[in-house]
Amino acid sequence: MSVVTEYDIDKLDDADNVELTDERLENGSKGKLIKLAGQLRDRRNELNQMASERADKRDELNAKTREKVDEAQEHREQRDELNEEVQEHKDKRNELNAKANELFDEVEEMKEDLELDEGKSIEELESEIEDLEFQQQTEVLSSEDEQELIEKIEAKREELAEKKEKVDDSGELDELVEEAEEVRSEASQHHQKVTELADKAQEHHNQMIEAYREADEVRDEADEMHELFVEAQEAADRHHEDFVRVQKRLRELDKEEEEERKDERQEKMEEEKQEAEDIYQKFKEGETLETEDLMKLQKTGLL
């Protein structure tokens, strides 16, 4: 959008400007030059007002640009601060994950030492014993099959007892597993903070980019408004210079008129002096002078 349209700035119409040619300046009559000086002065004042309005709008836009740049800088600072926090949580997460991995490795080593992973689990053995006992209670078996079933149940019970005994002896293992899981959980919390803070940092980064983009747009508008200001100011300066030229020409004409009047007065004084001398000559020759002649003598100092 044009700045002129957006800010309702009057366009500079060259048709409204006043043109001063050397012909008008040198050969124009005093009356025409006085009128021309008034036109130049009025147009100069109008252009200065336009330039002032454009300068105000330009300054307003420049201030808005600075606001957007400041806003972008604030988002940059917040983004950088968040990124620092992200890095801190990343470092802590990685440190905890490494520790958790070490603990889980110890768990696996301890399990191997206790042989807890060999054979069936306690839950599996208990389930199998339950199924065998149910079979014993519900099925009609020969004495031979029943004896075989009883021996199988006893074997499972012995295996279960051995497994439970190993588990009872593995309290340290449970503690180690609990510690490893706690460390892993703490690492997960730091990972969650990494995700949350990274998202916030990205938001501030996006807002920073948008603020810089808006600042660039407003700066372009300010530059356009400055060009409009320069256009009006240069036109005002030209009209002022032409106004000064016309004023100078008018002073020259005034001086020429004054010189002409001075020459006319001098010529008149010389004529009056010559006439007075002629009258004085007549007076010396004894001619009778009239009152008007006497006044002319007095005026020239001959009487």
JSON list of C-alpha atoms in Angstrom, two decimals, residues 4 37-38 40-41 43 45 48 56 71 84 97 112 115 117 130 152 159 170 216-217 241 245 264 280-281 285 289:
[
{"chain": "A", "resi": 4, "resn": "VAL", "atom": "CA", "xyz": [0.45, 8.56, 0.45]},
{"chain": "A", "resi": 37, "resn": "ALA", "atom": "CA", "xyz": [6.44, 37.41, -5.03]},
{"chain": "A", "resi": 38, "resn": "GLY", "atom": "CA", "xyz": [3.17, 36.88, -3.16]},
{"chain": "A", "resi": 40, "resn": "LEU", "atom": "CA", "xyz": [5.91, 32.39, -4.55]},
{"chain": "A", "resi": 41, "resn": "ARG", "atom": "CA", "xyz": [5.66, 33.15, -0.83]},
{"chain": "A", "resi": 43, "resn": "ARG", "atom": "CA", "xyz": [3.30, 28.39, -2.44]},
{"chain": "A", "resi": 45, "resn": "ASN", "atom": "CA", "xyz": [4.58, 28.31, 2.83]},
{"chain": "A", "resi": 48, "resn": "ASN", "atom": "CA", "xyz": [6.82, 23.92, 3.84]},
{"chain": "A", "resi": 56, "resn": "ASP", "atom": "CA", "xyz": [6.10, 14.12, 11.09]},
{"chain": "A", "resi": 71, "resn": "GLU", "atom": "CA", "xyz": [10.20, -6.05, 20.03]},
{"chain": "A", "resi": 84, "resn": "GLU", "atom": "CA", "xyz": [20.31, -21.79, 27.31]},
{"chain": "A", "resi": 97, "resn": "ASN", "atom": "CA", "xyz": [20.42, -41.22, 31.09]},
{"chain": "A", "resi": 112, "resn": "GLU", "atom": "CA", "xyz": [22.99, -62.97, 35.84]},
{"chain": "A", "resi": 115, "resn": "GLU", "atom": "CA", "xyz": [20.40, -66.52, 37.72]},
{"chain": "A", "resi": 117, "resn": "ASP", "atom": "CA", "xyz": [16.50, -64.83, 34.33]},
{"chain": "A", "resi": 130, "resn": "GLU", "atom": "CA", "xyz": [-2.34, -73.93, 39.86]},
{"chain": "A", "resi": 152, "resn": "LYS", "atom": "CA", "xyz": [5.39, -82.94, 38.78]},
{"chain": "A", "resi": 159, "resn": "GLU", "atom": "CA", "xyz": [11.55, -74.83, 41.60]},
{"chain": "A", "resi": 170, "resn": "SER", "atom": "CA", "xyz": [17.91, -60.06, 45.91]},
{"chain": "A", "resi": 216, "resn": "ASP", "atom": "CA", "xyz": [11.41, -3.92, 7.33]},
{"chain": "A", "resi": 217, "resn": "GLU", "atom": "CA", "xyz": [7.98, -3.10, 5.90]},
{"chain": "A", "resi": 241, "resn": "GLU", "atom": "CA", "xyz": [14.98, 31.04, -3.61]},
{"chain": "A", "resi": 245, "resn": "ARG", "atom": "CA", "xyz": [15.30, 36.63, -6.29]},
{"chain": "A", "resi": 264, "resn": "GLU", "atom": "CA", "xyz": [14.69, 64.59, -11.40]},
{"chain": "A", "resi": 280, "resn": "TYR", "atom": "CA", "xyz": [18.55, 88.05, -9.40]},
{"chain": "A", "resi": 281, "resn": "GLN", "atom": "CA", "xyz": [20.27, 89.53, -12.44]},
{"chain": "A", "resi": 285, "resn": "GLU", "atom": "CA", "xyz": [19.64, 95.70, -13.05]},
{"chain": "A", "resi": 289, "resn": "LEU", "atom": "CA", "xyz": [10.33, 91.93, -8.90]}
]
